[in-house]
Amino acid sequence: MLNNILKKAALAATCVGLLVGFNTAYAGGHGGKVDITKMTPEQLAEHLIFNSGGFKLEQKVQEGGVSRQRLEQDDLQKACSVTGGGAVDANTSVKVMNMARNDIKYPKGGIKLGDWKIGRELAWSGYGYRVGHRTDNHSTTKYGPGGNCYNCHQMATDRTGGNIGPVLTNYGKLRGSSDAILKYTYEVIYNPHAYFPCTNMPRIGAQNVLTEEQISHVMAYLFDPESPVNK
Amino acid sequence: MTKPILYALPILMAAGVAHATNYEDMAPEEILEALIDKTGSNYLNQSPQNRQMMPDNPALWLVDEGEELFYEARGPKNASLEGCDFGKGPGVLEGAYVEMPRYFADVDKVMDLEARLVHCMTTLQGFKKSDAPVKKRHGSGSDFMKLQTFISAQSNGKKWNPPLDHPQEKAMRDAGEVMFYRRAGPMDFSCQTCHGDTGKRIRASVLPNINEPEEWTKAISWPAERAGQLNVRSTQHRLRGCLWQMRHPQIIAGSDASTALISYWTDAARGQPAILPDLKR
């Protein structure tokens, strides 16, 4: 309790220190001014993002609420942001893997494969969640927001995919479809940080990019022997 | 003892001259060819058709039109932009753009070209921010793009060299670096996700790596004609586009947040020749 009060007091003090008494050209949060040379790079970045009118933060977003949320980092995003690039340390990796593992929710009736034809469209679509201008309207598309998988993966060979992620061609053919491989694949799609801490792959399930049902279709696209991925 | 060294000197110097390519005398497409020869980069090399088009780059028209606008007396104050200081003195444009963003004492802040141009058009020429010449920022038909394309072309072949001597310049560059690697949004993207490795592609588009200055100089050489959009586009327009792909909120052009990111991305191309105007996908 006391600890909390002290923390809050300390926070308020930094805020005052940063905001009052400087006569500079940089806008502060509460109509004041800030001296940007007195901040750490992290403090200045947060200031520029949230308090300086740099972004349109009050636009409605598809998940509900306003665009400001999109720039507020959760614990995993914070842990995985390494200024200057490079890998995170071993402790952070373990922390992130545990965080991710605890986050995974499984479908009630077990992991099932849906319709590969729908999965093909979802894997291909790079549509969904875009804001600011030409905002995506999820209710006017047939399958909702897309999975963006082809942005990063080559999947079937009839369409061109990116290479930020590994090639997934013949995924089911090469790996079979045992319960273990289905579970692994579901988990990677839901929250890949459980296996690849701080990976570049989005948390497709955990971040609600795709619903459980949509994931089942994308998985069918990966595993179904009839899917072009395995032809 | 000293003699052999003396004899060796001219040879070393000759080798040095052969190595130091003089980009300043080259056309944009020649600079690009030289960088491709040097690196073999897939990003630089990705569109031979675009490279062939560069001598007839539609952006070259904007350079001419921008020049006329620059020297024309305009706005409520009936002034040309010759009084505008882009960092090297009023009206001095040669090499000014490759040394931006920079600190400007008259406003006590760091500005990129977009912010500086708005500043001069509003203060020197007396335009209001809501007046079309200032308000309309995008498209080859806009005054703003014509002026930017002209001003930046005066830095073709010059090496990026944004100053970091002023504490504000350093602060903005460092905050921009934090922002570049800061993951957020429904896809957990940071700029690094797509621009931190060599030879990566989003679908068919080869992405520039910020850690490869020879790739990064082309990446940040804006304004450029975007062949896919049939329009000349600015630095700020590119930044906005990437944030849109990231599902992050729209950035305000000329804002301090945008200046910070641009300070960092310009520093990352330091020492490499600018390709202006460029032609991109």
Coordinates of C-alpha atoms in Angstrom, one line a residue:
Chain A
M1 CA 0.0 0.0 0.0
L2 CA 2.6 2.5 1.2
N3 CA 4.8 1.2 -1.6
N4 CA 2.1 2.1 -4.1
I5 CA 1.6 5.6 -2.8
L6 CA 5.3 6.2 -2.9
K7 CA 5.4 4.9 -6.5
K8 CA 2.6 7.2 -7.5
A9 CA 4.3 10.2 -5.8
A10 CA 7.5 9.4 -7.7
L11 CA 5.6 9.2 -10.9
A12 CA 3.9 12.5 -10.3
A13 CA 7.2 14.1 -9.5
T14 CA 8.8 12.9 -12.8
C15 CA 5.8 14.3 -14.7
V16 CA 6.1 17.7 -13.0
G17 CA 9.8 17.7 -13.6
L18 CA 9.3 17.0 -17.2
L19 CA 6.4 19.3 -17.8
V20 CA 6.8 22.5 -15.9
G21 CA 9.3 25.3 -16.0
F22 CA 10.8 24.9 -19.5
N23 CA 10.3 27.2 -22.3
T24 CA 10.7 25.1 -25.3
A25 CA 8.9 24.5 -28.5
Y26 CA 7.7 21.0 -27.7
A27 CA 4.1 20.5 -26.5
G28 CA 3.6 18.7 -23.2
G29 CA 0.7 16.4 -22.2
H30 CA -1.4 18.9 -20.2
G31 CA -1.0 21.9 -22.4
G32 CA 2.5 22.5 -21.0
K33 CA 5.9 22.4 -22.6
V34 CA 8.6 19.8 -22.2
D35 CA 12.4 19.8 -22.5
I36 CA 13.0 16.8 -24.7
T37 CA 16.7 16.8 -23.9
K38 CA 15.9 15.9 -20.2
M39 CA 14.2 12.7 -21.1
T40 CA 15.5 9.2 -21.7
P41 CA 14.9 8.0 -25.3
E42 CA 12.2 5.7 -23.9
Q43 CA 10.5 8.5 -22.1
L44 CA 10.6 10.8 -25.1
A45 CA 9.3 8.0 -27.4
E46 CA 6.3 7.5 -25.1
H47 CA 5.8 11.2 -24.9
L48 CA 5.9 11.6 -28.7
I49 CA 3.5 8.7 -29.2
F50 CA 0.9 9.6 -26.6
N51 CA 1.2 13.3 -25.6
S52 CA 2.4 15.3 -28.5
G53 CA -0.4 15.1 -31.1
G54 CA 1.7 12.8 -33.3
F55 CA -0.9 10.2 -34.0
K56 CA -4.7 10.1 -34.5
L57 CA -5.4 8.4 -31.2
E58 CA -9.1 8.8 -30.9
Q59 CA -10.3 6.9 -34.0
K60 CA -12.7 4.0 -33.6
V61 CA -11.1 0.6 -34.1
Q62 CA -12.6 -2.7 -35.2
E63 CA -12.1 -4.5 -31.9
G64 CA -14.0 -1.7 -30.0
G65 CA -12.5 1.4 -28.3
V66 CA -10.1 3.8 -29.9
S67 CA -6.8 3.7 -31.8
R68 CA -4.8 4.7 -28.7
Q69 CA -5.0 1.1 -27.5
R70 CA -3.2 0.0 -30.5
L71 CA 0.0 1.8 -29.4
E72 CA -0.3 0.7 -25.7
Q73 CA 2.1 -2.3 -25.3
D74 CA 1.2 -5.4 -23.4
D75 CA 3.8 -7.3 -21.4
L76 CA 4.9 -9.5 -24.3
Q77 CA 5.2 -6.6 -26.7
K78 CA 7.3 -4.7 -24.2
A79 CA 9.6 -7.7 -23.5
C80 CA 10.1 -8.3 -27.2
S81 CA 11.0 -4.7 -28.2
V82 CA 14.8 -4.5 -28.4
T83 CA 16.0 -1.1 -29.3
G84 CA 18.7 -1.4 -31.9
G85 CA 17.6 -4.9 -32.8
G86 CA 19.1 -8.3 -31.9
A87 CA 17.8 -11.2 -29.8
V88 CA 16.4 -11.0 -26.3
D89 CA 18.4 -12.6 -23.4
A90 CA 17.7 -16.1 -22.1
N91 CA 15.7 -15.0 -19.1
T92 CA 13.4 -12.9 -21.2
S93 CA 13.0 -15.8 -23.6
V94 CA 11.8 -18.1 -20.8
K95 CA 9.5 -15.4 -19.4
V96 CA 8.0 -14.8 -22.8
M97 CA 7.5 -18.6 -23.5
N98 CA 5.7 -19.0 -20.2
M99 CA 3.6 -15.9 -20.8
A100 CA 2.6 -17.3 -24.2
R101 CA 1.9 -20.8 -22.9
N102 CA -0.4 -19.5 -20.2
D103 CA -2.3 -17.5 -22.7
I104 CA -3.3 -20.3 -25.1
K105 CA -7.0 -21.3 -25.1
Y106 CA -8.1 -24.5 -26.8
P107 CA -11.4 -25.1 -28.6
K108 CA -14.1 -26.7 -26.4
G109 CA -14.6 -29.8 -28.6
G110 CA -10.9 -30.3 -29.2
I111 CA -8.7 -29.2 -32.1
K112 CA -10.6 -29.9 -35.4
L113 CA -9.9 -29.3 -39.0
G114 CA -12.5 -27.1 -40.8
D115 CA -13.0 -26.3 -44.5
W116 CA -9.7 -25.9 -46.4
K117 CA -11.4 -23.8 -49.1
I118 CA -12.3 -21.1 -46.6
G119 CA -8.9 -21.5 -45.0
R120 CA -7.3 -20.8 -48.3
E121 CA -9.1 -17.5 -48.6
L122 CA -8.3 -16.6 -45.0
A123 CA -4.6 -17.5 -45.4
W124 CA -4.4 -15.4 -48.5
S125 CA -6.3 -12.3 -47.3
G126 CA -4.1 -9.4 -46.0
Y127 CA -7.2 -7.5 -45.1
G128 CA -8.4 -6.6 -41.7
Y129 CA -7.8 -4.2 -38.7
R130 CA -6.4 -1.4 -40.8
V131 CA -7.2 2.1 -39.5
G132 CA -6.5 5.8 -40.2
H133 CA -7.5 5.9 -43.8
R134 CA -9.2 3.3 -46.0
T135 CA -10.3 1.6 -42.8
D136 CA -11.2 -2.1 -43.0
N137 CA -14.9 -2.8 -42.4
H138 CA -15.0 -6.4 -41.1
S139 CA -18.7 -6.8 -41.5
T140 CA -18.6 -6.3 -45.3
T141 CA -16.2 -9.1 -46.1
K142 CA -17.3 -12.6 -46.5
Y143 CA -14.9 -14.2 -44.0
G144 CA -14.1 -11.2 -41.8
P145 CA -10.5 -10.1 -41.2
G146 CA -7.8 -12.1 -43.0
G147 CA -5.0 -14.2 -41.6
N148 CA -2.2 -12.5 -43.6
C149 CA -0.3 -15.8 -43.7
Y150 CA 0.8 -15.3 -47.3
N151 CA 2.4 -12.0 -46.4
C152 CA 5.1 -14.0 -44.7
H153 CA 4.8 -17.6 -45.8
Q154 CA 4.9 -19.5 -49.0
M155 CA 2.1 -22.1 -48.6
A156 CA 0.7 -23.6 -51.7
T157 CA 2.7 -22.9 -54.9
D158 CA -0.2 -21.5 -56.9
R159 CA 0.2 -18.1 -55.2
T160 CA 3.2 -16.0 -54.2
G161 CA 4.0 -15.8 -50.5
G162 CA 6.5 -13.8 -48.6
N163 CA 9.6 -15.2 -46.8
I164 CA 9.6 -13.6 -43.4
G165 CA 8.4 -17.0 -42.1
P166 CA 9.5 -20.4 -43.3
V167 CA 8.0 -22.2 -46.3
L168 CA 4.9 -24.2 -45.4
T169 CA 4.4 -26.0 -48.7
N170 CA 3.4 -29.7 -48.2
Y171 CA 2.9 -29.0 -44.5
G172 CA 0.5 -31.9 -43.8
K173 CA 2.0 -34.2 -46.3
L174 CA 5.4 -33.9 -44.6
R175 CA 4.3 -34.0 -41.0
G176 CA 1.2 -36.1 -41.0
S177 CA -1.7 -35.2 -38.8
S178 CA -1.2 -36.8 -35.4
D179 CA -2.8 -35.2 -32.4
A180 CA 0.6 -33.9 -31.4
I181 CA 1.3 -32.1 -34.7
L182 CA -2.3 -30.7 -34.7
K183 CA -1.8 -29.4 -31.2
Y184 CA 1.6 -27.9 -32.1
T185 CA 0.2 -26.2 -35.1
Y186 CA -2.8 -24.8 -33.3
E187 CA -0.5 -23.5 -30.6
V188 CA 1.9 -21.9 -33.1
I189 CA -1.0 -20.2 -34.8
Y190 CA -2.6 -19.2 -31.5
N191 CA 0.5 -17.8 -29.9
P192 CA 3.8 -18.7 -31.6
H193 CA 5.8 -17.2 -28.7
A194 CA 5.2 -20.5 -26.8
Y195 CA 7.8 -22.1 -29.1
F196 CA 9.6 -19.1 -30.7
P197 CA 9.9 -16.4 -28.1
C198 CA 9.8 -12.9 -29.6
T199 CA 9.1 -14.3 -33.1
N200 CA 8.0 -11.9 -35.8
M201 CA 4.9 -14.0 -36.3
P202 CA 1.7 -12.4 -35.0
R203 CA -0.4 -14.0 -32.2
I204 CA -3.2 -14.9 -34.5
G205 CA -5.4 -16.4 -31.8
A206 CA -4.4 -14.5 -28.7
Q207 CA -4.8 -11.2 -30.5
N208 CA -8.1 -12.2 -32.1
V209 CA -6.8 -11.8 -35.6
L210 CA -8.7 -15.0 -36.4
T211 CA -11.4 -16.8 -34.3
E212 CA -11.1 -20.4 -33.2
E213 CA -13.4 -21.4 -36.1
Q214 CA -11.3 -19.5 -38.6
I215 CA -8.2 -21.1 -37.3
S216 CA -9.7 -24.5 -37.9
H217 CA -10.2 -23.6 -41.6
V218 CA -6.6 -22.3 -41.9
M219 CA -5.5 -25.6 -40.3
A220 CA -7.5 -27.6 -42.8
Y221 CA -5.7 -25.7 -45.5
L222 CA -2.4 -26.8 -44.0
F223 CA -3.4 -30.4 -43.3
D224 CA -6.1 -31.6 -45.7
P225 CA -4.8 -34.0 -48.4
E226 CA -7.0 -32.2 -50.9
S227 CA -5.6 -28.7 -50.1
P228 CA -3.3 -27.2 -52.6
V229 CA -0.8 -26.9 -49.8
N230 CA -0.3 -30.7 -50.0
K231 CA -0.6 -31.1 -53.8
Chain B
M1 CA 63.8 3.9 -44.5
T2 CA 61.4 6.6 -45.5
K3 CA 61.8 6.1 -49.2
P4 CA 59.6 3.0 -49.8
I5 CA 56.8 4.7 -47.9
L6 CA 57.0 7.7 -50.1
Y7 CA 56.9 5.6 -53.2
A8 CA 53.9 3.7 -51.9
L9 CA 51.9 6.8 -51.3
P10 CA 50.9 7.6 -54.9
I11 CA 49.8 4.0 -55.4
L12 CA 47.6 4.1 -52.3
M13 CA 46.2 7.4 -53.4
A14 CA 45.4 6.1 -56.8
A15 CA 43.7 3.1 -55.4
G16 CA 41.7 5.4 -53.1
V17 CA 40.5 7.5 -56.0
A18 CA 39.5 4.5 -58.0
H19 CA 37.4 3.4 -55.0
A20 CA 35.7 6.6 -54.1
T21 CA 32.9 6.9 -56.6
N22 CA 31.8 10.4 -57.3
Y23 CA 28.1 10.1 -56.9
E24 CA 27.5 13.8 -57.0
D25 CA 28.0 13.9 -60.8
M26 CA 25.7 11.0 -61.4
A27 CA 22.1 10.8 -62.5
P28 CA 19.8 9.0 -60.0
E29 CA 19.8 5.8 -62.1
E30 CA 23.6 5.8 -62.3
I31 CA 23.8 6.0 -58.5
L32 CA 21.4 3.1 -58.2
E33 CA 23.4 1.0 -60.7
A34 CA 26.6 1.8 -58.8
L35 CA 25.1 0.6 -55.6
I36 CA 23.8 -2.5 -57.3
D37 CA 27.2 -3.3 -58.7
K38 CA 28.7 -2.8 -55.2
T39 CA 26.2 -4.9 -53.3
G40 CA 24.2 -7.2 -55.5
S41 CA 21.2 -6.4 -53.3
N42 CA 17.9 -8.0 -54.2
Y43 CA 16.1 -5.1 -52.9
L44 CA 18.0 -2.6 -55.0
N45 CA 17.8 -4.9 -58.0
Q46 CA 14.1 -5.9 -57.8
S47 CA 12.7 -3.9 -60.6
P48 CA 14.7 -3.6 -63.8
Q49 CA 11.7 -2.1 -65.6
N50 CA 11.6 0.7 -63.1
R51 CA 15.3 1.3 -63.5
Q52 CA 14.9 1.6 -67.2
M53 CA 12.2 4.2 -66.7
M54 CA 14.3 6.4 -64.4
P55 CA 15.8 8.6 -67.1
D56 CA 12.1 9.5 -67.9
N57 CA 11.0 9.6 -64.3
P58 CA 7.7 11.6 -64.1
A59 CA 9.1 13.1 -60.9
L60 CA 11.6 15.0 -63.0
W61 CA 8.6 17.2 -64.2
L62 CA 7.9 18.0 -60.6
V63 CA 11.5 19.1 -60.1
D64 CA 11.0 21.7 -62.9
E65 CA 7.6 22.8 -61.7
G66 CA 8.8 23.0 -58.1
E67 CA 11.6 25.2 -59.1
E68 CA 9.2 27.7 -60.6
L69 CA 7.0 27.7 -57.5
F70 CA 10.0 28.1 -55.3
Y71 CA 11.2 31.3 -56.8
E72 CA 7.7 32.7 -57.5
A73 CA 6.4 35.5 -55.2
R74 CA 3.3 33.8 -53.6
G75 CA 0.8 34.0 -50.8
P76 CA -0.7 36.9 -48.8
K77 CA 2.8 38.2 -48.2
N78 CA 3.8 37.9 -51.8
A79 CA 7.1 36.4 -51.1
S80 CA 9.2 33.7 -52.7
L81 CA 10.7 30.9 -50.7
E82 CA 14.3 32.2 -51.2
G83 CA 14.1 33.6 -47.7
C84 CA 13.5 30.1 -46.3
D85 CA 16.5 28.6 -44.4
F86 CA 16.6 24.8 -44.8
G87 CA 19.7 24.7 -42.6
K88 CA 22.5 26.0 -44.8
G89 CA 21.3 29.6 -45.0
P90 CA 18.3 31.3 -46.6
G91 CA 17.6 29.9 -50.1
V92 CA 20.6 27.6 -50.0
L93 CA 19.3 24.3 -51.3
E94 CA 22.3 22.3 -52.5
G95 CA 22.9 19.5 -50.0
A96 CA 20.3 20.9 -47.6
Y97 CA 18.0 17.9 -47.7
V98 CA 20.6 15.3 -46.8
E99 CA 21.3 17.2 -43.7
M100 CA 17.7 17.1 -42.4
P101 CA 16.0 16.6 -40.0
R102 CA 17.9 19.3 -38.1
Y103 CA 17.6 21.8 -35.3
F104 CA 16.4 25.2 -36.3
A105 CA 17.1 28.0 -33.8
D106 CA 14.3 30.2 -35.0
V107 CA 11.7 27.7 -33.8
D108 CA 13.9 26.0 -31.2
K109 CA 13.1 22.6 -32.5
V110 CA 14.1 19.8 -34.9
M111 CA 12.2 19.8 -38.2
D112 CA 12.1 17.6 -41.3
L113 CA 11.6 18.9 -44.8
E114 CA 7.8 18.7 -44.5
A115 CA 7.6 20.6 -41.3
R116 CA 10.2 23.2 -42.4
L117 CA 8.3 23.8 -45.7
V118 CA 5.0 24.3 -43.8
H119 CA 6.9 26.7 -41.5
C120 CA 8.2 28.9 -44.3
M121 CA 5.0 28.8 -46.3
T122 CA 3.0 30.0 -43.3
T123 CA 5.5 32.5 -41.9
L124 CA 7.3 33.9 -45.0
Q125 CA 4.5 33.6 -47.5
G126 CA 1.7 34.1 -45.0
F127 CA -0.4 31.1 -46.1
K128 CA -2.8 29.7 -43.6
K129 CA -2.4 26.0 -42.8
S130 CA -5.9 25.6 -44.2
D131 CA -4.9 27.2 -47.6
A132 CA -4.7 24.7 -50.4
P133 CA -0.9 25.1 -51.1
V134 CA -0.1 24.1 -47.5
K135 CA -3.1 21.8 -46.8
K136 CA -2.8 19.6 -49.9
R137 CA 0.2 17.5 -49.2
H138 CA -0.2 14.5 -51.5
G139 CA -0.3 13.8 -55.2
S140 CA 1.9 14.9 -58.1
G141 CA -0.5 17.8 -58.8
S142 CA 0.1 19.4 -55.4
D143 CA 2.3 22.4 -54.9
F144 CA 3.7 20.8 -51.8
M145 CA 5.0 17.7 -53.6
K146 CA 6.4 19.9 -56.4
L147 CA 8.3 22.0 -53.9
Q148 CA 9.6 19.0 -52.0
T149 CA 10.7 17.2 -55.1
F150 CA 12.6 20.2 -56.3
I151 CA 14.3 21.0 -53.0
S152 CA 15.3 17.4 -52.4
A153 CA 16.6 16.9 -55.9
Q154 CA 19.3 19.5 -55.0
S155 CA 20.8 16.8 -52.8
N156 CA 21.0 14.0 -55.5
G157 CA 24.2 12.1 -55.0
K158 CA 25.1 13.9 -51.8
K159 CA 25.7 11.7 -48.8
W160 CA 23.1 11.6 -46.0
N161 CA 24.6 13.5 -43.1
P162 CA 21.9 14.6 -40.7
P163 CA 23.5 16.6 -37.9
L164 CA 23.5 15.2 -34.4
D165 CA 25.4 17.9 -32.6
H166 CA 22.5 19.7 -31.0
P167 CA 21.1 17.8 -28.0
Q168 CA 17.6 18.0 -29.5
E169 CA 18.8 16.4 -32.7
K170 CA 20.4 13.5 -30.7
A171 CA 17.2 13.2 -28.5
M172 CA 15.0 13.0 -31.5
R173 CA 17.1 10.4 -33.3
D174 CA 17.4 8.2 -30.2
A175 CA 13.6 8.4 -29.5
G176 CA 13.0 7.5 -33.2
E177 CA 15.2 4.4 -32.7
V178 CA 13.1 3.3 -29.7
M179 CA 9.9 3.9 -31.8
F180 CA 11.4 1.9 -34.7
Y181 CA 11.8 -1.2 -32.6
R182 CA 8.7 -0.8 -30.5
R183 CA 6.2 -3.6 -31.0
A184 CA 2.5 -2.9 -30.7
G185 CA -0.9 -3.4 -32.2
P186 CA -3.0 -6.5 -33.1
M187 CA -0.1 -7.9 -35.3
D188 CA 2.7 -7.1 -32.8
F189 CA 4.6 -5.4 -35.5
S190 CA 7.5 -3.0 -35.2
C191 CA 9.3 -1.5 -38.1
Q192 CA 12.0 -4.0 -37.4
T193 CA 9.6 -7.0 -38.2
C194 CA 9.9 -6.1 -41.9
H195 CA 13.0 -4.0 -42.2
G196 CA 15.5 -5.8 -39.9
D197 CA 16.9 -8.5 -42.3
T198 CA 18.3 -8.7 -45.8
G199 CA 16.4 -10.3 -48.7
K200 CA 13.0 -10.6 -46.8
R201 CA 9.8 -10.2 -48.8
I202 CA 6.2 -9.4 -48.0
R203 CA 4.6 -11.4 -50.7
A204 CA 6.6 -10.4 -53.8
S205 CA 8.0 -7.1 -52.5
V206 CA 11.6 -7.2 -51.4
L207 CA 12.1 -5.2 -48.3
P208 CA 15.0 -2.9 -47.5
N209 CA 17.1 -3.7 -44.4
I210 CA 17.8 -0.7 -42.2
N211 CA 21.1 -2.3 -41.2
E212 CA 22.4 -2.2 -44.8
P213 CA 23.1 1.5 -45.5
E214 CA 23.3 0.9 -49.3
E215 CA 19.8 -0.5 -49.2
W216 CA 18.5 2.0 -46.8
T217 CA 19.6 5.0 -48.8
K218 CA 17.2 4.0 -51.6
A219 CA 14.5 3.2 -49.0
I220 CA 14.6 6.7 -47.7
S221 CA 15.1 8.5 -51.0
W222 CA 11.8 10.3 -51.2
P223 CA 10.1 12.0 -53.0
A224 CA 9.9 9.2 -55.5
E225 CA 7.5 8.4 -58.3
R226 CA 5.5 5.3 -57.2
A227 CA 5.0 3.4 -60.4
G228 CA 2.1 1.4 -58.8
Q229 CA 0.3 4.6 -57.8
L230 CA 1.2 6.9 -60.7
N231 CA 2.0 9.7 -58.3
V232 CA 5.1 11.2 -56.7
R233 CA 5.1 10.4 -53.0
S234 CA 6.8 11.9 -50.0
T235 CA 8.7 10.5 -47.0
Q236 CA 5.7 11.2 -44.8
H237 CA 3.4 9.4 -47.2
R238 CA 5.7 6.3 -47.0
L239 CA 5.8 6.4 -43.2
R240 CA 2.0 6.7 -43.1
G241 CA 1.7 3.7 -45.4
C242 CA 3.9 1.4 -43.3
L243 CA 2.0 2.3 -40.2
W244 CA -1.2 1.5 -41.9
Q245 CA 0.1 -1.9 -42.9
M246 CA 1.1 -2.3 -39.3
R247 CA -2.5 -1.5 -38.1
H248 CA -1.1 1.3 -36.0
P249 CA -3.0 4.7 -35.8
Q250 CA -2.4 7.2 -38.5
I251 CA 0.7 9.4 -37.9
I252 CA 0.4 13.2 -38.4
A253 CA 2.7 14.5 -41.1
G254 CA 5.2 17.0 -39.8
S255 CA 4.5 16.0 -36.1
D256 CA 7.4 15.6 -33.7
A257 CA 6.7 11.9 -33.6
S258 CA 7.2 11.6 -37.4
T259 CA 10.3 13.8 -37.1
A260 CA 11.8 11.4 -34.6
L261 CA 11.3 8.3 -36.8
I262 CA 12.7 10.2 -39.8
S263 CA 15.7 11.4 -37.8
Y264 CA 16.5 7.8 -37.0
W265 CA 15.9 6.4 -40.5
T266 CA 18.1 9.2 -42.0
D267 CA 20.9 8.5 -39.6
A268 CA 20.7 4.8 -40.7
A269 CA 21.7 5.8 -44.3
R270 CA 24.5 8.1 -43.2
G271 CA 27.4 8.2 -45.7
Q272 CA 25.4 6.8 -48.6
P273 CA 24.4 8.8 -51.6
A274 CA 20.8 10.0 -51.9
I275 CA 18.9 9.0 -55.1
L276 CA 16.7 12.0 -55.9
P277 CA 14.2 11.9 -57.3
D278 CA 13.8 8.1 -57.1
L279 CA 11.3 5.8 -58.8
K280 CA 9.8 3.0 -56.7
R281 CA 7.3 0.2 -57.1

